[in-house]
PDB file of C-alpha atoms in Angstrom:
ATOM      1  CA  PHE A   6      88.147 122.879 142.503  1.00 49.00           C
ATOM      2  CA  GLY A   7      90.745 125.277 143.396  1.00 51.00           C
ATOM      3  CA  GLU A   8      93.687 127.216 141.602  1.00 54.00           C
ATOM      4  CA  ARG A   9      95.509 123.673 141.359  1.00 56.00           C
ATOM      5  CA  GLY A  10      92.819 121.707 139.836  1.00 52.00           C
ATOM      6  CA  PHE A  11      92.053 124.577 137.193  1.00 51.00           C
ATOM      7  CA  LEU A  12      95.883 124.810 135.995  1.00 55.00           C
ATOM      8  CA  LEU A  13      95.894 120.734 135.392  1.00 54.00           C
ATOM      9  CA  PHE A  14      92.399 120.887 133.493  1.00 50.00           C
ATOM     10  CA  LYS A  15      93.643 123.793 131.076  1.00 55.00           C
ATOM     11  CA  ARG A  16      96.949 121.657 130.690  1.00 59.00           C
ATOM     12  CA  LEU A  17      94.719 118.537 129.583  1.00 55.00           C
ATOM     13  CA  HIS A  18      92.658 120.940 127.343  1.00 56.00           C
ATOM     14  CA  MET A  19      95.974 122.148 125.673  1.00 60.00           C
ATOM     15  CA  ARG A  20      97.110 118.611 125.533  1.00 60.00           C
ATOM     16  CA  SER A  21      93.744 117.562 123.485  1.00 61.00           C
ATOM     17  CA  ILE A  22      93.889 120.709 121.266  1.00 58.00           C
ATOM     18  CA  ILE A  23      97.478 119.570 120.394  1.00 57.00           C
ATOM     19  CA  THR A  24      96.671 116.316 119.598  1.00 56.00           C
ATOM     20  CA  PHE A  25      93.750 117.088 117.710  1.00 53.00           C
ATOM     21  CA  LEU A  26      95.831 119.761 115.553  1.00 54.00           C
ATOM     22  CA  ILE A  27      98.266 116.626 114.874  1.00 49.00           C
ATOM     23  CA  PHE A  28      95.904 114.176 113.872  1.00 49.00           C
ATOM     24  CA  PHE A  29      93.967 117.109 111.659  1.00 47.00           C
ATOM     25  CA  LEU A  30      97.375 117.864 110.045  1.00 48.00           C
ATOM     26  CA  SER A  31      98.520 113.942 109.397  1.00 45.00           C
ATOM     27  CA  SER A  32      94.857 113.339 107.708  1.00 46.00           C
ATOM     28  CA  LEU A  33      95.198 116.205 105.373  1.00 45.00           C
ATOM     29  CA  SER A  34      98.712 115.415 104.544  1.00 41.00           C
ATOM     30  CA  PHE A  35      97.355 111.540 103.962  1.00 41.00           C
ATOM     31  CA  ALA A  36      94.598 113.018 101.650  1.00 43.00           C
ATOM     32  CA  HIS A  37      96.519 115.290  99.412  1.00 43.00           C
ATOM     33  CA  ALA A  38      98.717 112.822  97.898  1.00 49.00           C
ATOM     34  CA  PRO A  39     101.763 114.192  95.974  1.00 61.00           C
ATOM     35  CA  PHE A  40     100.739 115.507  92.647  1.00 75.00           C
ATOM     36  CA  GLN A  41     102.308 113.335  89.886  1.00 83.00           C
ATOM     37  CA  VAL A  42     102.204 113.915  86.201  1.00 89.00           C
ATOM     38  CA  ASN A  43     104.697 112.588  84.392  1.00 92.00           C
ATOM     39  CA  GLY A  44     105.112 113.203  80.406  1.00 94.00           C
ATOM     40  CA  THR A  45     107.284 111.884  77.459  1.00 95.00           C
ATOM     41  CA  LEU A  46     107.164 113.670  74.008  1.00 95.00           C
ATOM     42  CA  SER A  47     108.478 111.922  70.982  1.00 95.00           C
ATOM     43  CA  LEU A  48     109.613 114.099  67.930  1.00 93.00           C
ATOM     44  CA  LYS A  49     109.109 111.992  64.959  1.00 90.00           C
ATOM     45  CA  ASN A  50     109.254 113.366  61.315  1.00 86.00           C
ATOM     46  CA  GLU A  51     105.420 113.572  60.279  1.00 90.00           C
ATOM     47  CA  LYS A  52     104.420 114.105  64.240  1.00 93.00           C
ATOM     48  CA  ILE A  53     104.934 114.799  67.734  1.00 95.00           C
ATOM     49  CA  ILE A  54     103.429 112.240  70.433  1.00 96.00           C
ATOM     50  CA  LEU A  55     103.096 112.890  73.853  1.00 96.00           C
ATOM     51  CA  ASP A  56     102.544 109.962  76.281  1.00 96.00           C
ATOM     52  CA  LEU A  57     100.981 110.959  79.520  1.00 95.00           C
ATOM     53  CA  LEU A  58     100.742 109.436  82.980  1.00 93.00           C
ATOM     54  CA  LEU A  59      98.573 111.211  85.857  1.00 91.00           C
ATOM     55  CA  THR A  60      97.945 109.225  89.094  1.00 87.00           C
ATOM     56  CA  ASN A  61      94.456 108.674  90.215  1.00 87.00           C
ATOM     57  CA  ASP A  62      94.573 111.437  92.523  1.00 82.00           C
ATOM     58  CA  THR A  63      96.114 113.719  90.488  1.00 84.00           C
ATOM     59  CA  ALA A  64      93.579 113.181  87.453  1.00 86.00           C
ATOM     60  CA  SER A  65      90.414 113.445  89.792  1.00 83.00           C
ATOM     61  CA  LYS A  66      91.476 116.683  91.459  1.00 81.00           C
ATOM     62  CA  LEU A  67      92.829 118.123  87.898  1.00 84.00           C
ATOM     63  CA  CYS A  68      90.054 116.867  85.737  1.00 85.00           C
ATOM     64  CA  LEU A  69      86.928 116.134  87.763  1.00 83.00           C
ATOM     65  CA  LEU A  70      86.280 119.385  89.684  1.00 76.00           C
ATOM     66  CA  HIS A  71      82.643 118.123  89.953  1.00 75.00           C
ATOM     67  CA  LEU A  72      83.103 115.322  92.342  1.00 73.00           C
ATOM     68  CA  PRO A  73      83.173 115.890  96.190  1.00 74.00           C
ATOM     69  CA  TYR A  74      86.424 115.998  97.935  1.00 65.00           C
ATOM     70  CA  GLY A  75      88.513 112.909  98.317  1.00 65.00           C
ATOM     71  CA  SER A  76      86.479 111.225  95.737  1.00 71.00           C
ATOM     72  CA  ALA A  77      88.822 108.822  93.056  1.00 77.00           C
ATOM     73  CA  LEU A  78      88.545 108.212  89.411  1.00 83.00           C
ATOM     74  CA  ASN A  79      87.405 105.014  88.359  1.00 86.00           C
ATOM     75  CA  PRO A  80      86.435 103.286  85.185  1.00 89.00           C
ATOM     76  CA  GLU A  81      82.715 104.157  85.640  1.00 89.00           C
ATOM     77  CA  GLU A  82      83.582 107.949  86.137  1.00 87.00           C
ATOM     78  CA  LEU A  83      85.861 107.952  83.290  1.00 87.00           C
ATOM     79  CA  LYS A  84      83.176 106.963  81.143  1.00 88.00           C
ATOM     80  CA  LYS A  85      80.505 109.395  82.823  1.00 88.00           C
ATOM     81  CA  SER A  86      82.864 112.219  82.547  1.00 89.00           C
ATOM     82  CA  ASN A  87      84.912 111.230  79.137  1.00 89.00           C
ATOM     83  CA  ASN A  88      84.497 114.939  77.597  1.00 90.00           C
ATOM     84  CA  GLU A  89      85.406 116.530  80.801  1.00 90.00           C
ATOM     85  CA  ILE A  90      88.674 114.497  81.236  1.00 91.00           C
ATOM     86  CA  LEU A  91      89.599 114.752  77.321  1.00 92.00           C
ATOM     87  CA  ALA A  92      89.020 118.429  77.405  1.00 92.00           C
ATOM     88  CA  CYS A  93      91.370 118.503  80.901  1.00 90.00           C
ATOM     89  CA  ILE A  94      93.979 116.283  79.159  1.00 92.00           C
ATOM     90  CA  THR A  95      94.318 118.385  76.201  1.00 93.00           C
ATOM     91  CA  LYS A  96      94.825 121.781  78.448  1.00 91.00           C
ATOM     92  CA  ALA A  97      97.448 119.874  80.421  1.00 92.00           C
ATOM     93  CA  TYR A  98     100.498 120.912  78.166  1.00 94.00           C
ATOM     94  CA  ARG A  99     100.582 124.064  75.503  1.00 95.00           C
ATOM     95  CA  LEU A 100     102.851 123.374  72.715  1.00 95.00           C
ATOM     96  CA  LYS A 101     104.033 126.174  70.611  1.00 95.00           C
ATOM     97  CA  ASP A 102     105.887 125.649  67.468  1.00 93.00           C
ATOM     98  CA  GLY A 103     107.580 129.206  67.256  1.00 90.00           C
ATOM     99  CA  ALA A 104     104.629 131.198  67.331  1.00 90.00           C
ATOM    100  CA  ASN A 105     101.967 128.848  66.272  1.00 93.00           C
ATOM    101  CA  GLU A 106     100.186 126.797  69.005  1.00 95.00           C
ATOM    102  CA  LEU A 107      99.755 123.348  67.734  1.00 95.00           C
ATOM    103  CA  THR A 108      96.322 121.396  68.396  1.00 94.00           C
ATOM    104  CA  PRO A 109      96.493 118.126  69.866  1.00 95.00           C
ATOM    105  CA  GLU A 110      94.487 115.062  68.873  1.00 94.00           C
ATOM    106  CA  ILE A 111      93.704 112.000  71.800  1.00 93.00           C
ATOM    107  CA  THR A 112      94.305 108.859  70.669  1.00 92.00           C
ATOM    108  CA  GLN A 113      94.351 106.662  73.577  1.00 92.00           C
ATOM    109  CA  VAL A 114      92.815 107.360  77.124  1.00 93.00           C
ATOM    110  CA  VAL A 115      93.164 104.191  79.555  1.00 92.00           C
ATOM    111  CA  LEU A 116      93.049 103.500  83.350  1.00 92.00           C
ATOM    112  CA  ILE A 117      95.628 101.333  84.495  1.00 91.00           C
ATOM    113  CA  ASP A 118      96.934  99.680  87.562  1.00 86.00           C
ATOM    114  CA  ASP A 119      95.507 101.649  90.657  1.00 86.00           C
ATOM    115  CA  ASN A 120      93.398 103.625  88.496  1.00 88.00           C
ATOM    116  CA  ASP A 121      95.725 105.708  87.268  1.00 91.00           C
ATOM    117  CA  LEU A 122      94.810 107.877  83.780  1.00 92.00           C
ATOM    118  CA  THR A 123      97.611 107.504  80.791  1.00 94.00           C
ATOM    119  CA  ALA A 124      96.656 109.261  77.390  1.00 95.00           C
ATOM    120  CA  VAL A 125      98.144 109.575  74.113  1.00 96.00           C
ATOM    121  CA  LEU A 126      98.270 112.628  72.051  1.00 96.00           C
ATOM    122  CA  GLU A 127      99.040 113.356  68.723  1.00 96.00           C
ATOM    123  CA  TYR A 128     100.673 116.886  67.422  1.00 96.00           C
ATOM    124  CA  PRO A 129     101.388 118.395  63.842  1.00 94.00           C
ATOM    125  CA  ALA A 130     105.412 117.932  63.534  1.00 92.00           C
ATOM    126  CA  ALA A 131     107.276 121.344  64.532  1.00 88.00           C
ATOM    127  CA  LYS A 132     108.512 122.989  61.351  1.00 86.00           C
ATOM    128  CA  GLN A 133     109.748 126.541  62.814  1.00 83.00           C
ATOM    129  CA  GLY A 134     112.766 124.857  64.582  1.00 83.00           C
ATOM    130  CA  ASN A 135     111.951 126.391  68.112  1.00 89.00           C
ATOM    131  CA  LEU A 136     109.460 124.036  70.311  1.00 93.00           C
ATOM    132  CA  SER A 137     108.000 125.562  73.583  1.00 95.00           C
ATOM    133  CA  ILE A 138     106.095 123.585  75.946  1.00 95.00           C
ATOM    134  CA  GLU A 139     104.421 125.145  78.857  1.00 94.00           C
ATOM    135  CA  ALA A 140     103.120 122.910  81.741  1.00 92.00           C
ATOM    136  CA  THR A 141      99.945 124.767  82.078  1.00 90.00           C
ATOM    137  CA  HIS A 142      98.364 122.482  84.380  1.00 88.00           C
ATOM    138  CA  LEU A 143     100.703 123.473  87.306  1.00 85.00           C
ATOM    139  CA  THR A 144      99.002 126.647  87.181  1.00 78.00           C
ATOM    140  CA  SER A 145      95.409 125.768  88.608  1.00 70.00           C
ATOM    141  CA  ILE A 146      96.596 123.229  91.000  1.00 64.00           C
ATOM    142  CA  GLU A 147      95.862 123.661  95.641  1.00 57.00           C
ATOM    143  CA  GLY A 148      98.728 125.077  97.557  1.00 50.00           C
ATOM    144  CA  MET A 149      99.162 121.769  99.513  1.00 46.00           C
ATOM    145  CA  PHE A 150     100.447 119.592  96.405  1.00 55.00           C
ATOM    146  CA  ILE A 151     103.755 118.498  95.866  1.00 53.00           C
ATOM    147  CA  ASN A 152     103.854 120.694  92.755  1.00 58.00           C
ATOM    148  CA  SER A 153     106.001 119.098  90.172  1.00 68.00           C
ATOM    149  CA  SER A 154     105.886 117.504  87.161  1.00 84.00           C
ATOM    150  CA  SER A 155     108.573 115.260  85.468  1.00 90.00           C
ATOM    151  CA  PHE A 156     108.920 115.575  81.499  1.00 93.00           C
ATOM    152  CA  VAL A 157     111.075 114.256  78.693  1.00 94.00           C
ATOM    153  CA  VAL A 158     111.492 115.118  75.201  1.00 93.00           C
ATOM    154  CA  ASN A 159     113.124 112.476  72.883  1.00 92.00           C
ATOM    155  CA  LYS A 160     114.116 112.116  69.252  1.00 90.00           C
ATOM    156  CA  GLY A 161     114.888 108.472  68.331  1.00 86.00           C
ATOM    157  CA  SER A 162     117.204 107.206  70.875  1.00 87.00           C
ATOM    158  CA  GLU A 163     118.267 110.325  71.598  1.00 89.00           C
ATOM    159  CA  VAL A 164     116.995 112.663  74.707  1.00 92.00           C
ATOM    160  CA  LEU A 165     116.668 116.159  73.968  1.00 91.00           C
ATOM    161  CA  ALA A 166     115.498 117.505  77.615  1.00 92.00           C
ATOM    162  CA  ASN A 167     114.890 115.859  80.585  1.00 93.00           C
ATOM    163  CA  LYS A 168     112.735 118.811  82.623  1.00 93.00           C
ATOM    164  CA  LEU A 169     111.015 118.880  86.145  1.00 91.00           C
ATOM    165  CA  PHE A 170     108.612 121.619  85.848  1.00 90.00           C
ATOM    166  CA  SER A 171     106.850 123.283  88.752  1.00 86.00           C
ATOM    167  CA  GLN A 172     104.736 126.178  89.544  1.00 83.00           C
ATOM    168  CA  THR A 173     107.596 128.578  89.393  1.00 84.00           C
ATOM    169  CA  ASP A 174     109.269 126.877  86.576  1.00 89.00           C
ATOM    170  CA  PHE A 175     106.645 125.714  83.956  1.00 90.00           C
ATOM    171  CA  LEU A 176     108.264 126.442  80.561  1.00 93.00           C
ATOM    172  CA  LEU A 177     110.826 124.597  78.257  1.00 94.00           C
ATOM    173  CA  ASP A 178     112.006 125.852  74.886  1.00 94.00           C
ATOM    174  CA  LEU A 179     113.829 123.754  72.524  1.00 91.00           C
ATOM    175  CA  SER A 180     115.828 124.647  69.352  1.00 87.00           C
ATOM    176  CA  LEU A 181     115.284 121.515  67.550  1.00 78.00           C
ATOM    177  CA  PRO A 182     118.080 120.132  65.176  1.00 70.00           C
ATOM    178  CA  LYS A 183     117.823 120.450  61.683  1.00 66.00           C
ATOM    179  CA  GLU A 184     116.884 118.001  59.125  1.00 61.00           C
ATOM    180  CA  THR A 185     119.515 117.081  56.733  1.00 57.00           C
ATOM    181  CA  PRO A 186     119.325 115.011  53.593  1.00 60.00           C
ATOM    182  CA  LEU A 187     121.065 112.520  55.430  1.00 58.00           C
ATOM    183  CA  THR A 188     119.286 112.360  58.666  1.00 54.00           C
ATOM    184  CA  SER A 189     115.860 112.107  56.647  1.00 56.00           C
ATOM    185  CA  PHE A 190     117.472 109.145  54.504  1.00 57.00           C
ATOM    186  CA  MET A 191     118.215 107.647  57.915  1.00 55.00           C
ATOM    187  CA  ALA A 192     114.710 107.745  59.177  1.00 56.00           C
ATOM    188  CA  PHE A 193     113.012 106.278  56.457  1.00 57.00           C
ATOM    189  CA  PHE A 194     115.689 103.810  55.676  1.00 61.00           C
ATOM    190  CA  HIS A 195     114.864 103.012  59.646  1.00 60.00           C
ATOM    191  CA  LEU A 196     111.159 103.098  58.651  1.00 59.00           C
ATOM    192  CA  GLY A 197     111.687 100.619  55.636  1.00 64.00           C
ATOM    193  CA  VAL A 198     113.920  98.176  57.347  1.00 63.00           C
ATOM    194  CA  GLU A 199     111.403  97.961  60.478  1.00 62.00           C
ATOM    195  CA  HIS A 200     108.506  97.229  57.922  1.00 60.00           C
ATOM    196  CA  ILE A 201     110.617  94.502  56.413  1.00 63.00           C
ATOM    197  CA  PHE A 202     111.018  92.592  59.630  1.00 61.00           C
ATOM    198  CA  ILE A 203     107.961  93.093  61.047  1.00 60.00           C
ATOM    199  CA  GLY A 204     105.353  93.785  58.872  1.00 59.00           C
ATOM    200  CA  PHE A 205     102.750  91.152  58.908  1.00 56.00           C
ATOM    201  CA  ASP A 206     102.625  90.537  54.915  1.00 59.00           C
ATOM    202  CA  HIS A 207     106.176  90.206  55.046  1.00 56.00           C
ATOM    203  CA  LEU A 208     106.623  87.615  57.570  1.00 53.00           C
ATOM    204  CA  LEU A 209     103.706  85.819  56.245  1.00 56.00           C
ATOM    205  CA  PHE A 210     105.386  85.760  52.650  1.00 55.00           C
ATOM    206  CA  LEU A 211     108.578  84.165  54.494  1.00 53.00           C
ATOM    207  CA  ALA A 212     106.545  81.655  56.122  1.00 55.00           C
TER     208      ALA A 212
END
């Protein structure tokens, strides 16, 4: 075998180890799809509406901790683990009106294309003028994820905030615009006009 043979064997052995490590690391990066949670918060006069989108891989890793590694969310699992998923969604963000935490009510949970998860949550309207939003889901993520979460806050057609949350920056504080008699009147006027033109009873009357 000799010294030359031993050096050749050692070189081939090192190449095999390096090849295996490259393959192993690339498979890990493929298995951990980018973490994606998109939130849109709409401020209404009478309530706050949060629209959420969680990619399939994100939803399964964040909400279905009992599943084997690499499992994906599907309609059957959504039905079977409905309570677990609902609890997970309600804790994804924490909203506070001043010092008072707002309690959400889930009005819709649906799987869309690629079994991504969408949800709609409703909160009581903020009355104190200061709304804080905490992306609590970012505190429970594995380090292999791309730990960011996009978030938009709007009131009517006005965008009040556009934030990219991360594990080191997961808080958003907003000073809400104060309601005046004029803004209240315009809000109700808009609702009235909308009801007149799209209300089924009015359309039937015109027909």
